[in-house]
Coordinates of C-alpha atoms in Angstrom, one line a residue:
X7 CA -67.7 -85.6 96.2
X8 CA -66.3 -88.0 93.6
X9 CA -68.2 -88.9 90.5
X10 CA -69.8 -92.3 90.0
X11 CA -67.9 -94.8 87.9
X12 CA -69.1 -95.7 84.5
X13 CA -70.1 -99.2 85.6
X14 CA -72.3 -98.2 88.5
X15 CA -75.9 -98.8 87.4
X16 CA -78.6 -96.4 88.3
X17 CA -81.5 -98.0 90.2
X18 CA -85.0 -97.5 88.9
X19 CA -85.7 -95.4 92.0
X20 CA -82.7 -93.2 91.4
X21 CA -83.6 -92.8 87.7
X22 CA -87.2 -91.9 88.5
X23 CA -86.0 -89.3 91.0
X24 CA -83.6 -87.8 88.5
X25 CA -86.2 -87.4 85.7
X26 CA -88.9 -86.1 88.0
X27 CA -86.6 -83.1 88.8
X28 CA -86.2 -82.1 85.1
X29 CA -88.2 -79.1 84.0
X30 CA -89.1 -80.7 80.6
X31 CA -91.3 -83.7 79.6
X32 CA -89.1 -86.8 79.9
X33 CA -89.7 -90.3 78.7
X34 CA -87.6 -93.4 78.8
X35 CA -88.3 -96.2 76.3
X36 CA -86.9 -99.7 75.7
X37 CA -85.6 -100.9 72.4
X38 CA -89.1 -101.8 71.2
X39 CA -90.3 -98.2 71.9
X40 CA -92.3 -99.3 75.0
X41 CA -92.6 -96.7 77.7
X42 CA -90.7 -97.8 80.8
X43 CA -90.6 -94.5 82.7
X44 CA -91.7 -90.9 82.4
X45 CA -91.9 -87.8 84.6
X46 CA -95.1 -86.2 86.0
X47 CA -95.0 -83.4 83.4
X48 CA -95.4 -85.8 80.6
X49 CA -98.1 -87.8 82.3
X50 CA -100.0 -84.6 83.1
X51 CA -100.2 -83.8 79.4
X52 CA -101.9 -87.1 78.8
X53 CA -104.2 -86.7 81.8
X54 CA -102.8 -89.9 83.3
X55 CA -100.7 -91.0 86.2
X56 CA -97.0 -91.9 85.7
X57 CA -97.8 -95.6 86.4
X58 CA -100.5 -95.6 83.8
X59 CA -98.0 -94.6 81.1
X60 CA -95.6 -97.4 81.9
X61 CA -95.8 -100.4 79.5
X62 CA -97.7 -98.5 76.9
X63 CA -96.6 -97.3 73.4
X64 CA -97.2 -94.2 71.4
X65 CA -100.1 -95.9 69.6
X66 CA -101.9 -95.9 73.0
X67 CA -101.9 -92.1 73.2
X68 CA -101.5 -90.5 69.8
X69 CA -103.1 -90.8 66.3
X70 CA -101.7 -93.7 64.4
X71 CA -99.8 -91.6 61.8
X72 CA -98.0 -89.6 64.6
X73 CA -97.3 -92.8 66.6
X74 CA -95.8 -94.5 63.6
X75 CA -93.5 -91.5 62.9
X76 CA -92.5 -91.3 66.6
X77 CA -91.5 -95.0 66.6
X78 CA -89.7 -94.6 63.3
X79 CA -87.6 -91.9 64.8
X80 CA -87.0 -94.1 67.9
X81 CA -85.7 -96.9 65.7
X82 CA -83.4 -94.6 63.8
X83 CA -81.8 -93.6 67.1
X84 CA -81.5 -97.2 68.3
X85 CA -80.0 -98.5 65.0
X86 CA -77.5 -95.7 64.6
X87 CA -76.7 -95.1 68.2
X88 CA -76.8 -91.3 67.4
X89 CA -79.0 -88.7 69.1
X90 CA -81.5 -86.6 67.0
X91 CA -83.3 -83.4 67.7
X92 CA -86.5 -82.4 66.0
X93 CA -88.7 -79.3 66.0
X94 CA -92.3 -79.4 65.1
X95 CA -95.7 -77.7 65.8
X96 CA -97.4 -79.1 68.8
X97 CA -99.3 -78.2 72.0
X98 CA -98.9 -78.1 75.7
X99 CA -102.1 -78.1 77.8
X100 CA -104.1 -77.5 74.6
X101 CA -102.2 -74.4 73.6
X102 CA -100.7 -74.5 70.1
X103 CA -97.0 -73.8 69.9
X104 CA -93.6 -75.4 69.0
X105 CA -92.0 -78.5 70.5
X106 CA -88.4 -79.6 70.5
X107 CA -87.9 -83.3 70.9
X108 CA -84.4 -84.7 71.7
X109 CA -83.9 -88.5 71.4
X110 CA -80.7 -90.1 72.7
X111 CA -79.6 -93.7 72.9
X112 CA -79.1 -95.6 76.2
X113 CA -76.1 -97.9 75.8
X114 CA -75.2 -101.0 77.9
X115 CA -71.7 -101.8 79.1
X116 CA -70.9 -103.3 75.7
X117 CA -72.0 -100.3 73.8
X118 CA -75.3 -101.9 72.6
X119 CA -78.3 -99.7 72.4
X120 CA -80.9 -101.0 74.9
X121 CA -83.4 -98.1 74.8
X122 CA -83.6 -94.3 74.5
X123 CA -84.4 -91.2 76.4
X124 CA -86.9 -88.6 75.0
X125 CA -86.9 -85.0 76.2
X126 CA -89.7 -82.8 75.0
X127 CA -89.6 -79.1 75.7
X128 CA -91.8 -76.2 74.8
X129 CA -89.7 -73.8 72.6
X130 CA -92.6 -71.5 71.6
X131 CA -91.4 -68.5 73.6
X132 CA -87.8 -69.1 72.5
X133 CA -88.8 -69.0 68.8
X134 CA -90.9 -65.9 69.4
X135 CA -88.0 -64.2 71.1
X136 CA -85.6 -65.2 68.3
X137 CA -88.1 -64.0 65.7
X138 CA -88.5 -60.7 67.5
X139 CA -84.7 -60.3 67.8
X140 CA -84.4 -61.1 64.0
X141 CA -87.0 -58.4 63.2
X142 CA -85.2 -55.9 65.4
X143 CA -81.9 -56.7 63.8
X144 CA -83.5 -56.0 60.3
X145 CA -84.8 -52.6 61.5
X146 CA -81.4 -51.8 63.1
X147 CA -79.5 -52.6 59.9
X148 CA -82.0 -50.6 57.7
X149 CA -81.4 -47.7 60.0
X150 CA -77.6 -48.1 59.7
X151 CA -77.7 -48.1 55.9
X152 CA -80.0 -45.1 55.9
X153 CA -77.5 -43.1 57.9
X154 CA -74.8 -43.9 55.3
X155 CA -77.3 -42.7 52.6
X156 CA -77.9 -39.5 54.4
X157 CA -74.1 -38.7 54.4
X158 CA -73.6 -39.6 50.7
X159 CA -76.6 -38.0 49.1
X160 CA -75.9 -34.8 47.2
X161 CA -79.4 -33.2 47.2
X162 CA -82.8 -33.7 48.7
X163 CA -84.3 -35.7 45.8
X164 CA -81.3 -38.1 45.8
X165 CA -81.5 -38.3 49.6
X166 CA -85.2 -39.4 49.6
X167 CA -84.6 -42.1 47.0
X168 CA -81.4 -43.3 48.8
X169 CA -83.3 -43.6 52.1
X170 CA -86.0 -45.8 50.5
X171 CA -83.4 -48.0 48.8
X172 CA -81.4 -48.3 52.0
X173 CA -84.4 -49.5 53.9
X174 CA -85.3 -52.3 51.4
X175 CA -81.7 -53.2 50.4
X176 CA -81.7 -56.7 52.0
X177 CA -85.3 -57.4 50.9
X178 CA -86.6 -57.8 54.4
X179 CA -89.2 -55.1 53.7
X180 CA -91.2 -55.2 50.5
X181 CA -91.6 -51.4 50.1
X182 CA -90.4 -48.1 51.4
X183 CA -91.9 -44.8 50.2
X184 CA -91.9 -41.2 51.0
X185 CA -95.0 -39.1 50.3
X186 CA -95.0 -35.4 49.9
X187 CA -97.8 -32.8 49.8
X188 CA -98.9 -32.0 46.2
X189 CA -102.1 -30.0 46.9
X190 CA -102.6 -28.3 50.3
X191 CA -106.2 -27.2 49.5
X192 CA -107.3 -30.7 48.4
X193 CA -105.1 -32.4 51.0
X194 CA -103.5 -34.6 48.4
X195 CA -100.2 -36.5 48.6
X196 CA -97.8 -37.8 45.9
X197 CA -95.1 -40.4 46.1
X198 CA -91.7 -38.5 46.0
X199 CA -89.5 -41.6 46.3
X200 CA -90.0 -45.4 46.6
X201 CA -88.0 -48.7 46.4
X202 CA -88.6 -52.4 46.9
X203 CA -90.2 -55.4 45.3
X204 CA -93.7 -53.9 45.6
X205 CA -92.6 -50.6 43.9
X206 CA -95.5 -50.8 41.5
X207 CA -97.9 -50.6 44.4
X208 CA -96.4 -47.2 45.2
X209 CA -96.5 -46.0 41.6
X210 CA -100.3 -46.4 41.5
X211 CA -101.0 -45.3 45.1
X212 CA -103.5 -42.5 45.7
X213 CA -103.3 -41.0 49.2
X214 CA -105.0 -38.1 51.0
X215 CA -105.0 -36.8 54.5
X216 CA -108.6 -35.6 54.2
X217 CA -110.6 -37.5 56.8
X218 CA -113.8 -37.3 54.7
X219 CA -112.0 -39.0 51.7
X220 CA -111.8 -42.8 51.7
X221 CA -108.2 -42.4 50.5
X222 CA -107.5 -40.5 53.7
X223 CA -108.6 -43.2 56.1
X224 CA -105.4 -45.3 55.8
X225 CA -102.3 -45.2 58.0
X226 CA -100.5 -42.6 55.9
X227 CA -103.3 -40.1 56.0
X228 CA -104.0 -40.8 59.7
X229 CA -100.3 -40.2 60.7
X230 CA -100.2 -36.9 58.9
X231 CA -103.6 -35.8 60.2
X232 CA -102.8 -36.7 63.8
X233 CA -99.0 -36.0 63.7
X234 CA -98.0 -39.4 65.2
X235 CA -96.8 -42.8 64.1
X236 CA -99.3 -45.4 62.9
X237 CA -98.4 -49.1 62.9
X238 CA -100.9 -51.6 61.4
X239 CA -100.8 -55.4 60.7
X240 CA -103.0 -57.8 58.8
X241 CA -103.7 -55.1 56.2
X242 CA -106.0 -57.3 54.1
X243 CA -108.4 -57.6 57.0
X244 CA -108.5 -53.9 58.1
X245 CA -111.6 -52.0 57.1
X246 CA -109.8 -48.7 56.9
X247 CA -107.5 -50.2 54.3
X248 CA -110.4 -51.1 51.9
X249 CA -109.4 -48.8 49.1
X250 CA -106.0 -50.6 48.8
X251 CA -106.9 -54.2 49.9
X252 CA -106.8 -55.7 46.4
X253 CA -103.4 -54.1 45.7
X254 CA -101.9 -55.2 49.1
X255 CA -103.2 -58.7 48.5
X256 CA -101.6 -58.8 45.0
X257 CA -98.2 -57.6 46.3
X258 CA -98.3 -59.7 49.5
X259 CA -98.2 -56.7 51.9
X260 CA -99.2 -57.5 55.5
X261 CA -98.0 -54.7 57.7
X262 CA -97.2 -51.0 57.6
X263 CA -95.5 -48.4 59.8
X264 CA -96.2 -44.8 58.7
X265 CA -94.4 -41.8 60.3
X266 CA -95.0 -38.1 59.7
X267 CA -92.0 -36.4 58.1
X268 CA -91.3 -32.8 59.2
X269 CA -88.3 -30.6 58.6
X270 CA -88.2 -27.4 60.7
X271 CA -91.6 -25.8 60.5
X272 CA -92.6 -27.6 57.3
X273 CA -94.7 -30.7 57.0
X274 CA -93.1 -32.6 54.2
X275 CA -95.3 -35.7 54.2
X276 CA -94.7 -39.2 55.5
X277 CA -92.3 -42.1 55.5
X278 CA -94.0 -45.5 55.1
X279 CA -92.5 -49.0 55.3
X280 CA -94.4 -52.1 54.3
X281 CA -93.6 -55.7 55.2
X282 CA -94.8 -59.2 54.2
X283 CA -95.2 -60.4 57.8
X284 CA -98.2 -59.2 59.9
X285 CA -96.2 -58.8 63.1
X286 CA -93.2 -57.0 61.6
X287 CA -93.5 -53.7 63.5
X288 CA -93.4 -54.2 67.3
X289 CA -92.5 -51.4 69.7
X290 CA -88.8 -51.8 69.2
X291 CA -89.0 -51.7 65.4
X292 CA -91.3 -48.7 65.6
X293 CA -88.8 -46.9 67.8
X294 CA -86.0 -47.6 65.4
X295 CA -87.9 -46.3 62.4
X296 CA -89.0 -43.2 64.3
X297 CA -85.3 -42.6 65.0
X298 CA -84.6 -43.2 61.3
X299 CA -87.3 -40.7 60.4
X300 CA -85.7 -38.1 62.7
X301 CA -82.4 -38.6 61.0
X302 CA -84.1 -38.2 57.5
X303 CA -85.7 -35.0 58.8
X304 CA -82.4 -33.7 60.0
X305 CA -80.8 -34.6 56.7
X306 CA -83.5 -32.7 54.7
X307 CA -83.3 -29.7 57.0
X308 CA -79.5 -29.6 56.8
X309 CA -79.6 -29.5 53.0
X310 CA -82.4 -26.9 53.0
X311 CA -80.6 -24.6 55.4
X312 CA -77.0 -25.5 54.4
X313 CA -76.0 -26.5 57.9
X314 CA -72.6 -27.8 58.6
X315 CA -71.9 -31.2 57.2
X316 CA -70.1 -32.3 60.3
X317 CA -73.3 -32.1 62.3
X318 CA -74.8 -34.8 60.2
X319 CA -71.8 -37.0 60.7
X320 CA -72.1 -36.6 64.5
X321 CA -75.8 -37.6 64.2
X322 CA -74.8 -40.7 62.3
X323 CA -72.2 -41.7 65.0
X324 CA -74.8 -41.1 67.7
X325 CA -77.3 -43.3 65.9
X326 CA -74.7 -46.1 65.5
X327 CA -74.4 -46.2 69.2
X328 CA -78.2 -46.4 69.6
X329 CA -78.3 -49.4 67.2
X330 CA -75.5 -51.2 69.0
X331 CA -77.2 -50.5 72.4
X332 CA -80.4 -52.0 71.1
X333 CA -78.6 -55.2 70.2
X334 CA -76.8 -55.3 73.5
X335 CA -80.0 -54.8 75.4
X336 CA -81.7 -57.6 73.5
X337 CA -78.8 -60.0 74.3
X338 CA -78.6 -58.9 77.9
X339 CA -82.3 -59.6 78.3
X340 CA -81.8 -63.1 77.2
X341 CA -78.8 -63.5 79.4
X342 CA -80.8 -62.4 82.5
X343 CA -83.2 -65.4 82.0
X344 CA -80.3 -67.7 82.7
X345 CA -78.9 -65.7 85.6
X346 CA -82.3 -65.7 87.3
X347 CA -82.2 -69.5 87.4
X348 CA -78.7 -69.6 88.9
X349 CA -77.8 -66.9 91.4
X350 CA -74.3 -68.5 91.9
X351 CA -73.3 -67.5 88.4
X352 CA -75.2 -64.3 88.2
X353 CA -72.8 -61.7 86.7
X354 CA -70.4 -64.4 85.5
X355 CA -71.2 -63.8 81.8
X356 CA -70.7 -60.0 82.2
X357 CA -67.4 -60.5 84.1
X358 CA -66.1 -62.8 81.4
X359 CA -67.2 -60.3 78.7
X360 CA -65.4 -57.4 80.5
X361 CA -62.2 -59.5 81.0
X362 CA -62.3 -60.6 77.4
X363 CA -62.5 -57.0 76.2
X364 CA -59.5 -56.1 78.3
X365 CA -57.5 -58.9 76.8
X366 CA -58.7 -57.9 73.3
X367 CA -57.6 -54.3 73.9
X368 CA -54.2 -55.5 75.1
X369 CA -53.9 -57.5 71.8
X370 CA -54.8 -54.5 69.7
X371 CA -58.3 -55.6 68.4
X372 CA -60.3 -52.9 66.7
X373 CA -63.2 -51.2 68.5
X374 CA -65.7 -53.0 66.2
X375 CA -64.3 -56.5 67.0
X376 CA -64.2 -55.6 70.7
X377 CA -67.9 -54.8 70.6
X378 CA -68.7 -58.2 69.0
X379 CA -66.4 -59.9 71.6
X380 CA -68.2 -58.2 74.5
X381 CA -71.7 -59.1 73.2
X382 CA -70.5 -62.7 72.7
X383 CA -69.2 -62.8 76.3
X384 CA -72.5 -61.4 77.7
X385 CA -74.4 -64.5 76.5
X386 CA -71.6 -67.1 76.1
X387 CA -73.4 -69.5 78.6
X388 CA -76.8 -68.9 77.1
X389 CA -77.0 -72.6 76.3
X390 CA -77.2 -73.5 80.0
X391 CA -80.8 -72.4 79.9
X392 CA -81.7 -76.0 79.0
X393 CA -79.7 -77.4 82.0
X394 CA -81.8 -78.0 85.1
X395 CA -81.2 -75.4 87.8
X396 CA -80.5 -78.2 90.3
X397 CA -77.5 -79.2 88.2
X398 CA -76.2 -75.6 87.7
X399 CA -76.2 -74.9 91.5
X400 CA -75.2 -78.4 92.7
X401 CA -72.8 -78.0 95.6
X402 CA -70.7 -81.0 94.6
X403 CA -69.1 -82.5 91.6
X404 CA -71.4 -83.4 88.7
X405 CA -72.3 -87.0 87.8
X406 CA -71.1 -87.8 84.2
X407 CA -74.7 -87.8 83.0
X408 CA -75.1 -84.3 84.5
X409 CA -71.8 -83.1 83.0
X410 CA -72.9 -84.4 79.6
X411 CA -76.0 -82.2 79.8
X412 CA -73.8 -79.2 80.7
X413 CA -71.4 -79.9 77.8
X414 CA -74.2 -79.4 75.3
X415 CA -74.6 -75.7 76.1
X416 CA -72.3 -74.3 73.3
X417 CA -74.3 -76.1 70.7
X418 CA -77.6 -75.1 72.3
X419 CA -76.6 -71.4 72.3
X420 CA -75.4 -71.7 68.7
X421 CA -78.8 -73.1 67.6
X422 CA -80.6 -70.3 69.4
X423 CA -78.6 -67.5 67.8
X424 CA -77.4 -68.9 64.4
X425 CA -80.2 -67.5 62.3
X426 CA -80.0 -63.9 63.7
X427 CA -78.1 -61.7 61.3
X428 CA -75.7 -60.0 63.8
X429 CA -72.9 -57.8 62.4
X430 CA -70.5 -60.1 64.2
X431 CA -70.1 -64.0 64.2
X432 CA -71.6 -64.2 67.7
X433 CA -73.1 -67.6 67.4
X434 CA -69.8 -69.2 66.1
X435 CA -67.8 -67.4 68.8
X436 CA -70.0 -68.8 71.6
X437 CA -70.1 -72.3 70.0
X438 CA -66.3 -72.4 70.0
X439 CA -65.5 -71.0 73.5
X440 CA -64.7 -74.5 74.9
X441 CA -62.5 -75.5 72.0
X442 CA -58.7 -75.9 72.5
X443 CA -55.8 -75.4 70.2
X444 CA -54.8 -79.1 70.4
X445 CA -58.3 -80.3 69.4
X446 CA -59.2 -81.6 72.8
X447 CA -62.1 -79.2 73.4
X448 CA -65.8 -79.5 72.6
X449 CA -68.3 -79.6 70.9
X450 CA -66.6 -79.8 67.5
X451 CA -63.0 -80.7 68.4
X452 CA -61.6 -77.8 66.4
X453 CA -57.9 -77.0 66.6
X454 CA -55.5 -74.1 65.8
X455 CA -56.6 -71.4 63.5
X456 CA -59.9 -73.1 62.9
X457 CA -61.0 -71.5 66.2
X458 CA -62.0 -67.8 65.9
X459 CA -59.6 -65.4 67.6
X460 CA -62.5 -64.0 69.6
X461 CA -63.4 -67.5 70.8
X462 CA -59.8 -68.1 71.9
X463 CA -59.8 -64.9 73.9
X464 CA -63.2 -65.8 75.4
X465 CA -61.8 -69.2 76.5
X466 CA -59.0 -67.7 78.4
X467 CA -61.3 -65.1 80.1
X468 CA -63.8 -67.8 81.0
X469 CA -61.1 -70.0 82.7
X470 CA -59.7 -67.1 84.7
X471 CA -63.0 -65.7 85.8
X472 CA -64.3 -69.2 86.8
X473 CA -61.2 -70.0 88.8
X474 CA -60.8 -66.6 90.5
X475 CA -64.5 -66.3 91.5
X476 CA -66.7 -68.2 93.9
X477 CA -68.6 -71.3 92.7
X478 CA -71.3 -73.4 94.4
X479 CA -68.9 -76.3 95.1
X480 CA -65.9 -74.2 96.2
X481 CA -64.6 -70.8 97.2
X482 CA -62.6 -68.7 94.8
X483 CA -59.1 -70.1 94.0
X484 CA -57.6 -66.7 93.4
X485 CA -55.9 -64.8 90.7
X486 CA -52.5 -66.5 91.2
X487 CA -53.9 -70.0 90.7
X488 CA -55.7 -68.8 87.6
X489 CA -52.5 -67.4 86.2
X490 CA -50.7 -70.6 87.0
X491 CA -53.4 -72.6 85.2
X492 CA -53.4 -70.6 82.0
X493 CA -49.6 -70.6 81.9
X494 CA -49.7 -74.4 82.1
X495 CA -52.2 -74.6 79.2
X496 CA -50.4 -71.8 77.1
X497 CA -49.5 -72.9 73.6
X498 CA -51.0 -76.3 74.0
X499 CA -54.7 -75.7 74.6
X500 CA -54.8 -71.9 74.9
X501 CA -53.7 -69.2 72.5
X502 CA -50.3 -68.0 73.7
X503 CA -50.9 -64.3 72.7
X504 CA -54.3 -64.3 74.5
X505 CA -52.7 -65.9 77.6
X506 CA -49.8 -63.3 77.7
X507 CA -52.2 -60.4 77.2
X508 CA -54.5 -61.8 80.0
X509 CA -51.5 -62.1 82.4
X510 CA -50.5 -58.5 81.7
X511 CA -54.1 -57.4 82.4
X512 CA -54.2 -59.3 85.7
X513 CA -50.8 -58.1 86.9
X514 CA -51.9 -54.5 86.3
X515 CA -54.9 -55.2 88.6
X516 CA -57.4 -54.2 85.9
X517 CA -59.7 -57.1 86.6
X518 CA -61.6 -57.8 89.9
X519 CA -62.8 -61.4 90.6
X520 CA -66.5 -62.0 91.1
X521 CA -66.9 -62.9 94.8
X522 CA -70.2 -64.5 95.9
X523 CA -72.4 -62.6 98.3
X524 CA -75.8 -64.2 98.8
X525 CA -78.1 -63.4 101.8
X526 CA -78.9 -66.5 103.7
X527 CA -76.3 -68.6 101.9
X528 CA -74.2 -71.1 103.9

C-alpha cells in the first residue's frame, strides 16, 4: 500500500476515526484555542459527550488560572510552529497522578499554523517505575562499592567503617551505621562505625534489644531480637520510633532498613541504613542490602578466622553478577510491556541485543562495554510504548503522520531512561540508534564520531534483524538481502568496521533470524 501524498487532506470523518483509536486523551484546537475535535477518552474525563466539547474553550471546563495557562501554551506553539511537551501533577478519573501533555502545530500547505493537536497521557506509573529503578540502581551501586571496601580493608574496624562510607558515598542515603553488642546482660548496643550527612544522629544514638525498654522498640532492636530484616518508612509518624522522633525530624530521616549482622556463631549487632525518602526500601532494595550484609558478614568472618583472601574475591565477583542481573531484569520487565502490545515484534529487541553483542565481540569490545551494549539492545525500542498498537502492527505501509509518531521513539526512550544512573550510557545509546554517519538519521542528525560506537553497532544489528525477520507487512527478506543492504550503506551511513564485523558473524552462521510464528495468524 502506498502512502498518501502530502497534499491529500484528511476529512473530518477520517480525522475523528484516527484520534478515537489512540489510547491517550486527544484534542484538536483551532488557532484561537477553540476545541474542534476530541476523542471519547477526553470527553469522558469531563463527563460530556464528544459533541458537547466541540466549539468550547478551556475556560468552559477548567479553573480560569489553568485555562489561561493552557491557552498561553497553545499560542506559544502556534506562534513558534514548534512542539512542546509538559509534565505536571493532574488527575484521571479523580485519581491524583502525573500528566504529560504534548502540543504540536498543524500546518497548512503554505506552512502556516492553523491549529494544534494536544495529546494528554497518564505517566504516573511510568514515573513510579523510573523512581523504583532509580532507587534500585542506588542500592546496587552501594553494594558494588561495599564489595570493593571489603577487599581493601586491612582489619575488622577499618572494614566496618569502609562499609558505612561506601554505602553513603554518593549521598543517596543520609546515614549508614553498624551497631555492636556492648553489654549482653543489659542488652545494650553501641555504634561501632557510621558515615553520612546524619552522622551526628548516630553519635547520640541509644539502642537496646530489650523488648521492655523503649530504646529496644525500634527497628534495630527488633531486627536483633527477631533475627530478621526490618524495613520502616515515614519514621516521624511511627509510634515505636517515639524515642528518636525529634532527632529523625531534625536530620530529615524518613526510612530505615535494619538487618542483623552475624559472623559464624556470633551475633555482632546490626547494619542500619537511613534514607530521606519514605519509600526508599522496597523489596528489591531490601534484597540488595541483605546480600550486602551477607558479604559484610563473610568479610568479618574471613578476617576473624584468617580464611583465604581469594574466597572473598570470588564472593565479590559473584555479587557483581547479581547486581548486573538485577539491572538486566528491571530493563527486561520494561521491555516486556512493549512486546505484550505488539506480538509481531516480540523478541525483536532481544534478537537485536544478541546480534549486537556478537558484532561487538568481533570488534574486540571489553566485557563491560558488551554488557552495556546488550542492555541497550534489550530496550532499544522502548520508546514505541507511546505509539498506538494499531500502528505498530499495521499490515501495510504507514501514513506519514503515523511514521512521524514512530520516529519519536528514540527521544521518548531517552526521556524515560536519562535520569537513571546506569553504569553505561544506555539512554544515549538508545537515542542514537537511528543516527547515520552522514548525518541523515534521526532524531538529532548526528554524524561521524559524534555517534557512540555502541549506537553504531546497534544500528547495524537493528537493520539486519529487521530485514532478516518477519514483519506484519512482509515476510522475512533473508540474510543475503540484509548483507547486501548494509554493504550498500557501509561507510556512508553505517560504521564500516561494524558492518564488516556483522558480515563475518552472519557468514559464520552465528545469528538466526527471528521468524514469525503466531497461532491463528494469516
